[in-house]
Coordinates of C-alpha atoms in Angstrom, one line a residue:
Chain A
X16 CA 160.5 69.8 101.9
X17 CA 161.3 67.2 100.0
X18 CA 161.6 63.8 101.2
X19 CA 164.3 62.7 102.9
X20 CA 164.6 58.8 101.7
X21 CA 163.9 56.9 99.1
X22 CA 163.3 53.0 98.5
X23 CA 166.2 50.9 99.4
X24 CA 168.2 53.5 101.7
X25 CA 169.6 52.0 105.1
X26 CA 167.7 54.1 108.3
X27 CA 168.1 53.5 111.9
X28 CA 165.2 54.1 113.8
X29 CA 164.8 56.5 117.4
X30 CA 165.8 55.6 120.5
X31 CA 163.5 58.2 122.1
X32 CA 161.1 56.9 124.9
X33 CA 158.9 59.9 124.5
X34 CA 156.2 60.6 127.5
X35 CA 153.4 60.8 125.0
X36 CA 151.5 58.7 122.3
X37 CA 153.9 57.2 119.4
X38 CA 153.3 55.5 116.4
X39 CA 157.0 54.0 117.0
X40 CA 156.7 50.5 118.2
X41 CA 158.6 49.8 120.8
X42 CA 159.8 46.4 119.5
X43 CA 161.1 48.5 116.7
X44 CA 163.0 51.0 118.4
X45 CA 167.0 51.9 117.8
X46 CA 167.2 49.1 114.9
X47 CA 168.2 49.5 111.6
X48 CA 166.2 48.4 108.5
X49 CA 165.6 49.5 104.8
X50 CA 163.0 51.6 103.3
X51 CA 160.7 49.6 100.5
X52 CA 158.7 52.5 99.4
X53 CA 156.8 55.9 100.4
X54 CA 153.5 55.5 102.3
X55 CA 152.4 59.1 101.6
X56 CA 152.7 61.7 103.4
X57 CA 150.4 62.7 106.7
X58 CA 150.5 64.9 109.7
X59 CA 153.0 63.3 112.8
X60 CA 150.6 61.3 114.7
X61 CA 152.9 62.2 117.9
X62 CA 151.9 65.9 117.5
X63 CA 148.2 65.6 116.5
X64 CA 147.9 63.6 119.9
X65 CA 149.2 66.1 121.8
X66 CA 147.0 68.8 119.8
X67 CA 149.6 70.4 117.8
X68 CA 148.6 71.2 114.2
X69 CA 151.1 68.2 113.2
X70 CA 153.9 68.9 110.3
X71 CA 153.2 66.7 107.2
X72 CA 156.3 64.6 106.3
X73 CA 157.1 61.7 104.3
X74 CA 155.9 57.9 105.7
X75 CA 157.6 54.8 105.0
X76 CA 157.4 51.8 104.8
X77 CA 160.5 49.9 106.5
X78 CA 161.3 46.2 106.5
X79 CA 163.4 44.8 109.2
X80 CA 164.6 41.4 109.6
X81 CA 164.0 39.5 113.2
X82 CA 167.6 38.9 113.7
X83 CA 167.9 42.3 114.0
X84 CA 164.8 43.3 115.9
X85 CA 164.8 40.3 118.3
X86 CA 168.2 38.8 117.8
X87 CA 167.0 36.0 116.2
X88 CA 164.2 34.2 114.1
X89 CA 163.8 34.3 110.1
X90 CA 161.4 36.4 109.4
X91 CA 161.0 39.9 108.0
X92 CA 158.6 43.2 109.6
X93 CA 157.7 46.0 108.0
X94 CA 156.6 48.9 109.8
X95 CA 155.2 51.8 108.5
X96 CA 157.1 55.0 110.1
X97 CA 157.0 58.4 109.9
X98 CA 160.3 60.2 108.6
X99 CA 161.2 62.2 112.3
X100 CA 161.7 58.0 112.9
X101 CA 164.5 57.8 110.9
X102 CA 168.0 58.7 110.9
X103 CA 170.0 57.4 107.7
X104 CA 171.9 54.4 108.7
X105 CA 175.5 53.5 107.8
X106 CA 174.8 50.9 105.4
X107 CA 177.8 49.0 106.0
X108 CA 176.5 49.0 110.0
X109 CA 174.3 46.7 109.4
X110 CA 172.5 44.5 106.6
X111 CA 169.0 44.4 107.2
Chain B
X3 CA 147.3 50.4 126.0
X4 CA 144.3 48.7 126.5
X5 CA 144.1 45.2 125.3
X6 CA 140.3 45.0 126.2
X7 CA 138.5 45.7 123.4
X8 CA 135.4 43.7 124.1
X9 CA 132.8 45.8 125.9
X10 CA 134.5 47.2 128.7
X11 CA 131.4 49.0 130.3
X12 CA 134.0 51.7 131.9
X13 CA 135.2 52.8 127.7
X14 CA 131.8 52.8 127.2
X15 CA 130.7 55.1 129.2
X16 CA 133.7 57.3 128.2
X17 CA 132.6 57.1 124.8
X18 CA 128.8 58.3 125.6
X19 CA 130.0 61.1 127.9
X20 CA 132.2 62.3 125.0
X21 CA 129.4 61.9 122.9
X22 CA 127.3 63.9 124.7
X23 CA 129.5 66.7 125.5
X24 CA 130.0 66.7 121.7
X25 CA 126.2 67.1 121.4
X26 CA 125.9 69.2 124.3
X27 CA 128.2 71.7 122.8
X28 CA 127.1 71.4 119.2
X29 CA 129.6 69.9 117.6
X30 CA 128.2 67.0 116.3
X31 CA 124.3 66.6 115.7
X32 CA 122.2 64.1 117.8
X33 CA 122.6 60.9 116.9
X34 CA 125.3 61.6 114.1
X35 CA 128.1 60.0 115.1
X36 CA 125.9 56.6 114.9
X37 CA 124.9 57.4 111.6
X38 CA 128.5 58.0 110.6
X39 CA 129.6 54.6 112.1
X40 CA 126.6 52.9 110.0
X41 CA 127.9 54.8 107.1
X42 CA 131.4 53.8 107.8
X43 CA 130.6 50.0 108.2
X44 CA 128.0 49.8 105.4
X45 CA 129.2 47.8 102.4
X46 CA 132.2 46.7 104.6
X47 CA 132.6 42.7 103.8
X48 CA 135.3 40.2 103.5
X49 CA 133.1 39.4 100.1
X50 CA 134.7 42.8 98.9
X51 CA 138.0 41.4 99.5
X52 CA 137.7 38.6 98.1
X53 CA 136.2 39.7 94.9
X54 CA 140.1 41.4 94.7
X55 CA 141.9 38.6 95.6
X56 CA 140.1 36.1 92.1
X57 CA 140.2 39.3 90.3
X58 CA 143.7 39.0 91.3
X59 CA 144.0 35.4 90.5
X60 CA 142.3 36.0 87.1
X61 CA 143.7 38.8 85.7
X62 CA 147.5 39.1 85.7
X63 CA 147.4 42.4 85.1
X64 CA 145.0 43.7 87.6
X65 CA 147.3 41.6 89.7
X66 CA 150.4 44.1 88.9
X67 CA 148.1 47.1 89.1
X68 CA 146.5 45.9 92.9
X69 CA 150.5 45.3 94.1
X70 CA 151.6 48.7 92.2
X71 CA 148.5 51.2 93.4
X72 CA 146.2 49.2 95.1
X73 CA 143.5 52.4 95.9
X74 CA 143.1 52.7 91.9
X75 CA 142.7 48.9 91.0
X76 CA 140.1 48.3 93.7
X77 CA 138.1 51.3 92.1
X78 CA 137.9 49.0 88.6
X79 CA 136.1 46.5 90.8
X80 CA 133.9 49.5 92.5
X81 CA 135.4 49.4 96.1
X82 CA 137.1 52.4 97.6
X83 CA 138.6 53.1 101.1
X84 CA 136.7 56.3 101.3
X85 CA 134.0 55.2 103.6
X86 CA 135.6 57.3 106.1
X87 CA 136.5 61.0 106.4
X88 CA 139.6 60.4 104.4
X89 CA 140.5 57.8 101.1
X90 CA 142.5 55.3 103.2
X91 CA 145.9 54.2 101.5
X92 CA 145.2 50.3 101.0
X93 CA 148.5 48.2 101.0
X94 CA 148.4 44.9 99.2
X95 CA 150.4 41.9 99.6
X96 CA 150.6 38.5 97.5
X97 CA 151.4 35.2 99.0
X98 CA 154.1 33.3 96.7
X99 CA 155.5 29.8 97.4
X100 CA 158.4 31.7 98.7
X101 CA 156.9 34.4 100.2
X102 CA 153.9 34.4 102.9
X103 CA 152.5 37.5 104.2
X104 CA 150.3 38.1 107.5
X105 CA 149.0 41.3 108.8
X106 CA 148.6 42.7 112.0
X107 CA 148.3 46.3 114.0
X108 CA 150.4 46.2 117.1
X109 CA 149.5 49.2 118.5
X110 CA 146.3 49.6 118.0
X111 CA 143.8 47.2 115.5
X112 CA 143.9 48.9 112.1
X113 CA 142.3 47.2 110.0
X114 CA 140.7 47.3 106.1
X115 CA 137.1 47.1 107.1
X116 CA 135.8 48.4 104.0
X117 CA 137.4 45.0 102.5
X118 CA 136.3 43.1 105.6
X119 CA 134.2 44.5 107.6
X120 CA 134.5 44.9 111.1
X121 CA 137.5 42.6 112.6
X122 CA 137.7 39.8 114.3
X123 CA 138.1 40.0 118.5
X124 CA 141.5 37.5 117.9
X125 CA 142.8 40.2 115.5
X126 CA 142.2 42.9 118.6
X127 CA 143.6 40.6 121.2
X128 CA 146.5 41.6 122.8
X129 CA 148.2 38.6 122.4
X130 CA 147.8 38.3 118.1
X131 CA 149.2 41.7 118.3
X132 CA 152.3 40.8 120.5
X133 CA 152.9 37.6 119.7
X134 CA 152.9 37.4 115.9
X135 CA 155.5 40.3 115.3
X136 CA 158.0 38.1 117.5
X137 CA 157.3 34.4 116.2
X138 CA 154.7 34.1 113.3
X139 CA 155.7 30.9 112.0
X140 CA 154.6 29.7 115.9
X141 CA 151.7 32.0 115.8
X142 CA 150.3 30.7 112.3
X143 CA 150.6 27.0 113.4
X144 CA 148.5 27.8 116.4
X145 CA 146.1 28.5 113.4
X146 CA 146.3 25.4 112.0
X147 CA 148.6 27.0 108.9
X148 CA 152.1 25.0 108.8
X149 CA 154.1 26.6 105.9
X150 CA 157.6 25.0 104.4
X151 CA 160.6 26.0 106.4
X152 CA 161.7 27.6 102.7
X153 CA 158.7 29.9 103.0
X154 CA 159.8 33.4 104.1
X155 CA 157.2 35.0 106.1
X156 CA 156.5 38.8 106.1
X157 CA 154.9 40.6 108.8
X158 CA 153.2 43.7 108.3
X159 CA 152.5 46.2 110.9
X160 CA 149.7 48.8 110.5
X161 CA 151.3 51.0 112.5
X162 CA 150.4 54.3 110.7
X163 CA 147.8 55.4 107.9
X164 CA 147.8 52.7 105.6
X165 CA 145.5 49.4 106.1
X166 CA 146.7 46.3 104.5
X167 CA 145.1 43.3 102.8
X168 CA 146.4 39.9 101.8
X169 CA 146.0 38.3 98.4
X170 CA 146.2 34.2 99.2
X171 CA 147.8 31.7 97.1
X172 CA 145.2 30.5 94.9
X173 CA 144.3 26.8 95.5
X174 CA 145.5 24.3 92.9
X175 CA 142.7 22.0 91.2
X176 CA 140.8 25.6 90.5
X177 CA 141.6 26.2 86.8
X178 CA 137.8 25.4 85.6
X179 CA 136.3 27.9 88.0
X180 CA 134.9 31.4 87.9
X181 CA 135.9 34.3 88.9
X182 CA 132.8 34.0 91.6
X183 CA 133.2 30.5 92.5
X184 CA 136.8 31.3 93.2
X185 CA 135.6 34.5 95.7
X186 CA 133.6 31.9 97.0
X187 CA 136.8 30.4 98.0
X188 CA 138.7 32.8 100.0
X189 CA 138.4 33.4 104.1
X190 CA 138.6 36.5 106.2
X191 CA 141.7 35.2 108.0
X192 CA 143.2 33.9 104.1
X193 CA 142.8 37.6 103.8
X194 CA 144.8 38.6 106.8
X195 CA 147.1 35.8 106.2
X196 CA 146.5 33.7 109.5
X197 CA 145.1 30.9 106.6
X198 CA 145.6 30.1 103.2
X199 CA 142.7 29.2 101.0

């Protein structure tokens, strides 16, 4: 499969509270930020917790700002997600 | 999630039960999983990283080639992230006068110990990992490190395969040193980004 984003695309990140282990921080959760570039690519760490084989997708890099993970502050986060995190974001919803 | 990383007896004797059940069953020999830690740890310094970051200071170029593909520059400079089972992808990051960088796993404590060795408890407490996501310029401060309201400060979560390392802002009054003198320079937390150097 190839991957499904690419440096500088607009994604919006789950809103899933799933029962078992994620590598989705909560504090990042439902918020929209941009891809900077590809992290590789590596079995979901959600599925190789539970003891599932784990599909190998795309990871990311994504850069948030605080405003729009906390509602305020100046800084910047970048979290490093895998791509079942992501949903592409409209970028005019947002400008992270 | 456990913030208790520092000897909770109860982990460890979770960790030497699974141990022995692995032994027990065959699956690992006796005493392996020590030696692979050993293995694992060996060589691991913050000397390693900061050999990168003067290399970095240095050598333009190396500079570019550390930022663009950090895995292949370190191997000029005969460090690797494959002291464990897998080549770790290393993630490097250099402080600017507009830019500042500081590193942190809040799930967990990831954490480049083949450029650092083992990490410090602060970076494992619970409340570096919470607390520097939300407010870093707060959090560095507590550190003694007060940066200019124009610096922009970049927070990177380790929150999947890739370990990250922070190249400092090189001092100024250093132009007539070496390469070595100037390793001699940097810090473990310059190299996390909770100092400068």
């Amino acid at each position: 499969m190839p991957d499904r984003f690419a440096p500088g695309d607009a994604v919006r990140t789950s809103t899933a509270d799933p029962a078992w282990h994620t590598r989705l921080p909560r504090y990042a959760r439902g918020a929209i930020g941009r891809v900077v570039e590809l992290a590789g690519h590596h079995p979901l760490a959600d599925d190789r917790a539970r003891g599932l084989p784990g599909t190998t997708q795309a990871v990311y890099h994504v850069r948030f700002t605080a405003a729009d993970l906390f509602g305020d502050g100046d800084h910047a986060v970048t979290v490093e997600l895998w791509e079942d995190y992501l949903e592409p974001a409209d970028p005019q919803g947002g400008t992270p | 999630m456990s913030g208790d990383h520092h000897g909770s007896s109860a982990i460890s004797e979770q960790v030497r039960h699974v141990e022995a059940l692995l032994e027990a069953r065959g699956l690992v020999d006796e005493g392996e999983l020590d030696r692979r830690i050993d293995e694992f740890l060996a060589g691991g310094s913050p000397a390693n990283g900061a050999r990168i970051a003067a290399r970095a200071w240095v050598d333009p170029a190396f500079r570019d080639r550390l930022l663009a593909d950090a895995n292949a520059a370190i191997r000029e400079l005969g460090l690797s992230m494959s002291g464990g089972l897998q080549e770790q992808r290393l993630k490097v990051v250099a402080n600017t006068a507009d830019e500042h960088n500081v590193v942190v796993c809040t799930l967990c404590s990831c954490y480049p110990i083949a450029l650092l060795g083992p990490s410090p408890s602060w970076y494992k407490s619970e409340a570096y990992r919470s607390r520097v996501v939300r407010d870093p310029r707060g959090v560095l401060e507590e550190f003694g490190l007060e940066l200019p309201p124009t610096t922009r400060i970049s927070v990177w979560d380790a929150s999947a395969e890739s370990r990250y390392m922070v190249v400092p802002r090189r001092p100024e009054g250093t132009d007539g040193l070496s390469e070595e003198e100037l390793a001699g320079l940097v810090t473990r937390k310059g190299l996390i980004g909770t100092a400068a150097v």
